[in-house]
Tab-separated table of C-alpha atoms in Angstrom:
chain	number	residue	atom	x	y	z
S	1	UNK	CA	0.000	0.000	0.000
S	2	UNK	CA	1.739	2.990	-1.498
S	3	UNK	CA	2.291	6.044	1.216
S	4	UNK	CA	0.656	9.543	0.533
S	5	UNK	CA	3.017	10.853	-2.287
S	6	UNK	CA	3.494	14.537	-3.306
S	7	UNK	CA	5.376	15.610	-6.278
S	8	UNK	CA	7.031	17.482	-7.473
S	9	UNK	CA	9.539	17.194	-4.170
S	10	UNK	CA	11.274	20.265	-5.367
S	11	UNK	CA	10.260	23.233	-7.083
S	12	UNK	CA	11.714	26.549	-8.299
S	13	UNK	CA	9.507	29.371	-9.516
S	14	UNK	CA	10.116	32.949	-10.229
S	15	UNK	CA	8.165	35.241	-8.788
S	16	UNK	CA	4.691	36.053	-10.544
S	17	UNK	CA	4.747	32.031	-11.702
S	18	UNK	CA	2.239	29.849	-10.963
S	19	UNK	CA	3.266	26.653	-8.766
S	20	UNK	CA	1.436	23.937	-8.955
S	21	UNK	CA	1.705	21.190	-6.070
S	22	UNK	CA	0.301	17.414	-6.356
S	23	UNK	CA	-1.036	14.845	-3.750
S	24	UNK	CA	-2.550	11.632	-3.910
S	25	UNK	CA	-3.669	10.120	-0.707
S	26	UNK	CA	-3.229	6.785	0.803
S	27	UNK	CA	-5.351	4.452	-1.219
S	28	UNK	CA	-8.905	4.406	0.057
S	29	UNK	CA	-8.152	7.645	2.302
S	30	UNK	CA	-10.789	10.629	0.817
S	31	UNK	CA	-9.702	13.409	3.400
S	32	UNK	CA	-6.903	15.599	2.817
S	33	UNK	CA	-5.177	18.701	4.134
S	34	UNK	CA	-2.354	20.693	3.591
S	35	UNK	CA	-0.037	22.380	5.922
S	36	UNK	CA	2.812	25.119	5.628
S	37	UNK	CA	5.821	24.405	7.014
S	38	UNK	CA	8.432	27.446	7.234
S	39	UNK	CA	12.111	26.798	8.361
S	40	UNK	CA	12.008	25.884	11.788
S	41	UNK	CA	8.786	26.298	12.293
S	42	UNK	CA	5.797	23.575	13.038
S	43	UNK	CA	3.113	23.327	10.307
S	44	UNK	CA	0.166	25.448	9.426
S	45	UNK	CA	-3.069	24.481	8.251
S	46	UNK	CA	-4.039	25.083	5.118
S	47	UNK	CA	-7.271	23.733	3.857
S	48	UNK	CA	-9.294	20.512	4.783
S	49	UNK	CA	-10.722	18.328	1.450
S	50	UNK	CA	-12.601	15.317	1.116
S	51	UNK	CA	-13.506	14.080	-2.598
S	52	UNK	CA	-15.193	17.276	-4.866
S	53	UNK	CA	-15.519	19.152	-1.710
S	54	UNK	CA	-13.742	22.018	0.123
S	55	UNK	CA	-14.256	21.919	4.073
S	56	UNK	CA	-12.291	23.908	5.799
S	57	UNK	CA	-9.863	26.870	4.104
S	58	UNK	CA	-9.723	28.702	6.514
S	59	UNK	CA	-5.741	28.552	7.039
S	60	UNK	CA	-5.705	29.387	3.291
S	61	UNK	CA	-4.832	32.979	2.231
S	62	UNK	CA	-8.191	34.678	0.103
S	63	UNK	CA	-6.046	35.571	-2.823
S	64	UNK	CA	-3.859	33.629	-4.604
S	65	UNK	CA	-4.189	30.465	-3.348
S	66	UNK	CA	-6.150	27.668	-4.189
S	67	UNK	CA	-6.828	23.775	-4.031
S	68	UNK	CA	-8.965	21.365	-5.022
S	69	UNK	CA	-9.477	17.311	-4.894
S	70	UNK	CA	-11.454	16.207	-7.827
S	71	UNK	CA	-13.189	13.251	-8.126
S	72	UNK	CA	-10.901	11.463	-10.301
S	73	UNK	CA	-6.722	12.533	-9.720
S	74	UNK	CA	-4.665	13.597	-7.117
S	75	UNK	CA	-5.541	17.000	-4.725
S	76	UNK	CA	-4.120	20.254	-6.681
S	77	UNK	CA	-2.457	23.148	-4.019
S	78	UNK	CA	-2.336	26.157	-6.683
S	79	UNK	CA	-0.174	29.422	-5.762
S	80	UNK	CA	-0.321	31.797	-8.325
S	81	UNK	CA	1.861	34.984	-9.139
S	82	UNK	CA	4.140	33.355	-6.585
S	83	UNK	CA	6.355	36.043	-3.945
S	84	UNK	CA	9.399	35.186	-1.976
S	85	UNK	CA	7.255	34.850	1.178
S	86	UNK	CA	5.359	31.759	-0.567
S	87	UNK	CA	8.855	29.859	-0.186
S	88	UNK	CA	8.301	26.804	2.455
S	89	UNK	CA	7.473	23.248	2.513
S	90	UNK	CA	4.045	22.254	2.007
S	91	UNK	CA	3.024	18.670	3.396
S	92	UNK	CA	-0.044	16.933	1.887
S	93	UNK	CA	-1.709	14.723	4.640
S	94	UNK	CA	-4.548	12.053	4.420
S	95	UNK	CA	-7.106	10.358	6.342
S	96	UNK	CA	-9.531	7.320	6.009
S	97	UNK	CA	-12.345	9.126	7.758
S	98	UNK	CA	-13.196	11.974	10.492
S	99	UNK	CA	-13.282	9.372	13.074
S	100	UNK	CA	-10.032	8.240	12.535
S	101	UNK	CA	-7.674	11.544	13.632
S	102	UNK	CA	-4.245	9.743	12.492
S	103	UNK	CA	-2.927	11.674	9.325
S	104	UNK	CA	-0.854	10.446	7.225
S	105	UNK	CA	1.634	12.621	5.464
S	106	UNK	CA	3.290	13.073	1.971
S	107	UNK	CA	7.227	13.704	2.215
S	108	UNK	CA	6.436	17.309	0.822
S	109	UNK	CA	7.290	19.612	-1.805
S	110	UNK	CA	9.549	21.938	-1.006
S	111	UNK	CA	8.834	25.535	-3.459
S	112	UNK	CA	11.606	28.138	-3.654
S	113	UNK	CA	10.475	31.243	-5.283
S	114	UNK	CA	13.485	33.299	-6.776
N	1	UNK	CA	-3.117	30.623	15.659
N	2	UNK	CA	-0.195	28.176	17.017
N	3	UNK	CA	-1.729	25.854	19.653
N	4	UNK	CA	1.088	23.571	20.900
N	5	UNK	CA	4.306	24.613	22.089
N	6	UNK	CA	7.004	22.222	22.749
N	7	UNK	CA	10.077	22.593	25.296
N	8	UNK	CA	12.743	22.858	24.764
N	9	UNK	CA	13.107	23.810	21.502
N	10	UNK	CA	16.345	22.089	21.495
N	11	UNK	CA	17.779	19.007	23.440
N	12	UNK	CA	21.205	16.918	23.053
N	13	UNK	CA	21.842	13.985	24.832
N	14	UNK	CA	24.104	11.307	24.532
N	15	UNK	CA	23.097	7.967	22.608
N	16	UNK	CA	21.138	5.580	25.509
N	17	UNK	CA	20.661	8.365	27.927
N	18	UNK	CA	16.798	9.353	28.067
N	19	UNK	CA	15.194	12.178	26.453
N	20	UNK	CA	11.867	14.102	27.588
N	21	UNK	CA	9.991	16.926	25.119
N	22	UNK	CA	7.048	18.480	26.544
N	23	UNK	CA	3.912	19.998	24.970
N	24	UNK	CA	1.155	22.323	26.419
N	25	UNK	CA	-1.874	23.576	24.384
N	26	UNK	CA	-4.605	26.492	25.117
N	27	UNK	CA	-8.022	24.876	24.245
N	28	UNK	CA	-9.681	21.639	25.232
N	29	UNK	CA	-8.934	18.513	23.300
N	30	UNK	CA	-10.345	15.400	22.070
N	31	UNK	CA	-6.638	13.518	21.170
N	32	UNK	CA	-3.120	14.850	21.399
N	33	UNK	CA	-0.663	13.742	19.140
N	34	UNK	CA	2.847	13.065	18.622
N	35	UNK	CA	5.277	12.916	15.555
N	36	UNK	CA	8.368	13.070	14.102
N	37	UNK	CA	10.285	14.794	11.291
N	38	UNK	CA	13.277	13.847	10.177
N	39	UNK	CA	15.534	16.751	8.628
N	40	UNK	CA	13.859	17.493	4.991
N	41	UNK	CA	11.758	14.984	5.453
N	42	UNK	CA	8.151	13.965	6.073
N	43	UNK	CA	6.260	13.741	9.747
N	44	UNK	CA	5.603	10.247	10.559
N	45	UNK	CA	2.989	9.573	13.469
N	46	UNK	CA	4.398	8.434	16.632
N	47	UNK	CA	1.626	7.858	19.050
N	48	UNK	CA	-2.126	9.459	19.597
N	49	UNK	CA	-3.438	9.846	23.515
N	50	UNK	CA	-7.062	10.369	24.002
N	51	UNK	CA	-8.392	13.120	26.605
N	52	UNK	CA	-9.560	10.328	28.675
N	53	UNK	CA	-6.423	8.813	28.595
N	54	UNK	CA	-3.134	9.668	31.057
N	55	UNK	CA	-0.451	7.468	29.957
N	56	UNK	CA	0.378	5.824	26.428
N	57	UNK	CA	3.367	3.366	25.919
N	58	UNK	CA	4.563	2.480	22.339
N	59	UNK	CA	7.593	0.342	22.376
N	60	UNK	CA	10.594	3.004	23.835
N	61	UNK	CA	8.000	5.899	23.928
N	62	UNK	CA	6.002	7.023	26.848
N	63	UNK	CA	3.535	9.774	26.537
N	64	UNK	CA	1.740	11.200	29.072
N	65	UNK	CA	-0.939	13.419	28.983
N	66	UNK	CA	-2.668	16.283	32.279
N	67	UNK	CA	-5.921	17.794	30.609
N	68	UNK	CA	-5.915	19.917	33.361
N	69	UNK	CA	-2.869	21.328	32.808
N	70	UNK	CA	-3.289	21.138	29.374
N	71	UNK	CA	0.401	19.485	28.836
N	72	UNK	CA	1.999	16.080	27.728
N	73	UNK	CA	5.250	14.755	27.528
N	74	UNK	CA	6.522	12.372	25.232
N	75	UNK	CA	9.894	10.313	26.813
N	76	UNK	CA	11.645	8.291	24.486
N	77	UNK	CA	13.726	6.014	26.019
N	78	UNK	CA	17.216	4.164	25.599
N	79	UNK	CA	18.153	6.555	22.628
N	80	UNK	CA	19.387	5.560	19.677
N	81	UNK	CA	21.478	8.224	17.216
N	82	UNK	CA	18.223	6.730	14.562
N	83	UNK	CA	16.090	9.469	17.379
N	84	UNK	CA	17.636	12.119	16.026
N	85	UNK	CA	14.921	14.330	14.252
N	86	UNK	CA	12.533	17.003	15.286
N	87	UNK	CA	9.592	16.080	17.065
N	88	UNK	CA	6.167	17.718	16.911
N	89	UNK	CA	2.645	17.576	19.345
N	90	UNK	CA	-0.316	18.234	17.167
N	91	UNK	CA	-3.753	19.104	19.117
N	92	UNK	CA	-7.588	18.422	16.956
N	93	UNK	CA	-8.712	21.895	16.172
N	94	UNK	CA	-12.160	21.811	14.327
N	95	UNK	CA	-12.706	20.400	11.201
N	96	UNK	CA	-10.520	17.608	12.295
N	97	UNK	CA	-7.349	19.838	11.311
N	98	UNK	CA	-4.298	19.516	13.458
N	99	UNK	CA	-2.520	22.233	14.671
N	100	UNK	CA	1.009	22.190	15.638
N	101	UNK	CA	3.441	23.173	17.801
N	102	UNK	CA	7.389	24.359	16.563
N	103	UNK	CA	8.740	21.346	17.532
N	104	UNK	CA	11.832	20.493	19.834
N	105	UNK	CA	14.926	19.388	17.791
N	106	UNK	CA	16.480	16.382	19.406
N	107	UNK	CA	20.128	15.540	18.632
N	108	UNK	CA	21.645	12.119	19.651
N	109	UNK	CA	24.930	12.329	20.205
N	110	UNK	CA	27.048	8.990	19.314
């Protein structure tokens, strides 16, 4: 049973780019969430998903920034005209339901903006 | 807003000797967790403690957990240089998101 993958692990963007960041949960998990992770810091919240739905985006910034988890293919984190300040690790995390609170998480992808 | 907050941020120890990180939290909880990051890498879970719950064992981790203190400890024992990493607590906010702590950095020394 594959792990929670995120790809791509590594990527460089000027700033005003778009990044675009992948995750596909643990097979037969439908919740996701993504956290912010800045050097030395803990994670953030991002934004809570389950299949075709948005739950929670509340740790999600109004402009700029946006996901999504379609029914078919992996959850999309999109960052658009990217800034120096977007630069961090962002972890992709998955669950099998709400009563299970055990995440499991993606090995990140870590977005430098230059 | 950051609900965990581990001390110390930093702790070195020497390979077999014991090592204790602590964790307190502002709101009420239904689970505490634990995990652990190695550098530039992913968290993996360690160990989940229920509100109801005081003490958790998991092979060479103990966690503890005071609700009414609203702290927890996490002791790993017999250390192994493999320990080295970062370890986080994560509290259930709503929505079933976790929010974090900024983690104590523990180095195993050889």
């Amino acid at each position: 049973n594959a792990g929670v993958m995120q790809n791509p692990r590594h990527l460089v963007r000027r700033r005003g780019q778009e990044a675009r960041l992948r995750c596909s949960p643990m097979k037969g998990h439908s919740h996701v969430y993504w956290y912010r992770q800045l050097p030395e810091e803990g994670l953030k919240f991002m934004v809570y998903l389950q299949k075709e739905n948005i739950i929670d985006e509340s740790g999600m910034p109004k402009e700029r920034f946006s996901a999504e988890f379609p029914k078919e293919g992996p959850s999309i984190l999109r960052i658009q005209q990217v800034v120096r300040g977007d630069s961090a690790a962002y972890f992709c995390a998955s669950s099998p339901s709400t009563s299970s609170p055990e995440q499991y998480f993606g090995p990140g992808t870590r977005l430098t903006v230059t | 807003s950051q609900q965990g907050e581990e001390d110390p941020q930093a702790l070195s120890i020497q390979e077999g000797e014991n090592a204790t990180m602590n964790c307190s939290y502002k709101t009420s909880i239904n689970n505490l967790q634990w995990y652990r990051q190695n550098s530039g890498r992913g968290l993996v879970h360690l160990i989940l403690i229920r509100s109801n719950e005081r003490e958790k064992h998991s092979g060479r981790l103990r966690v503890t957990l005071d609700t009414s203190k609203k702290s927890s400890s996490l002791l790993i024992t017999a250390s192994r240089a493999a320990d080295t990493a970062s370890y986080f607590c994560a509290t259930d906010g709503s929505n079933y998101q976790l929010i974090w702590g900024a983690g104590t950095k523990l180095i195993i020394k050889p």
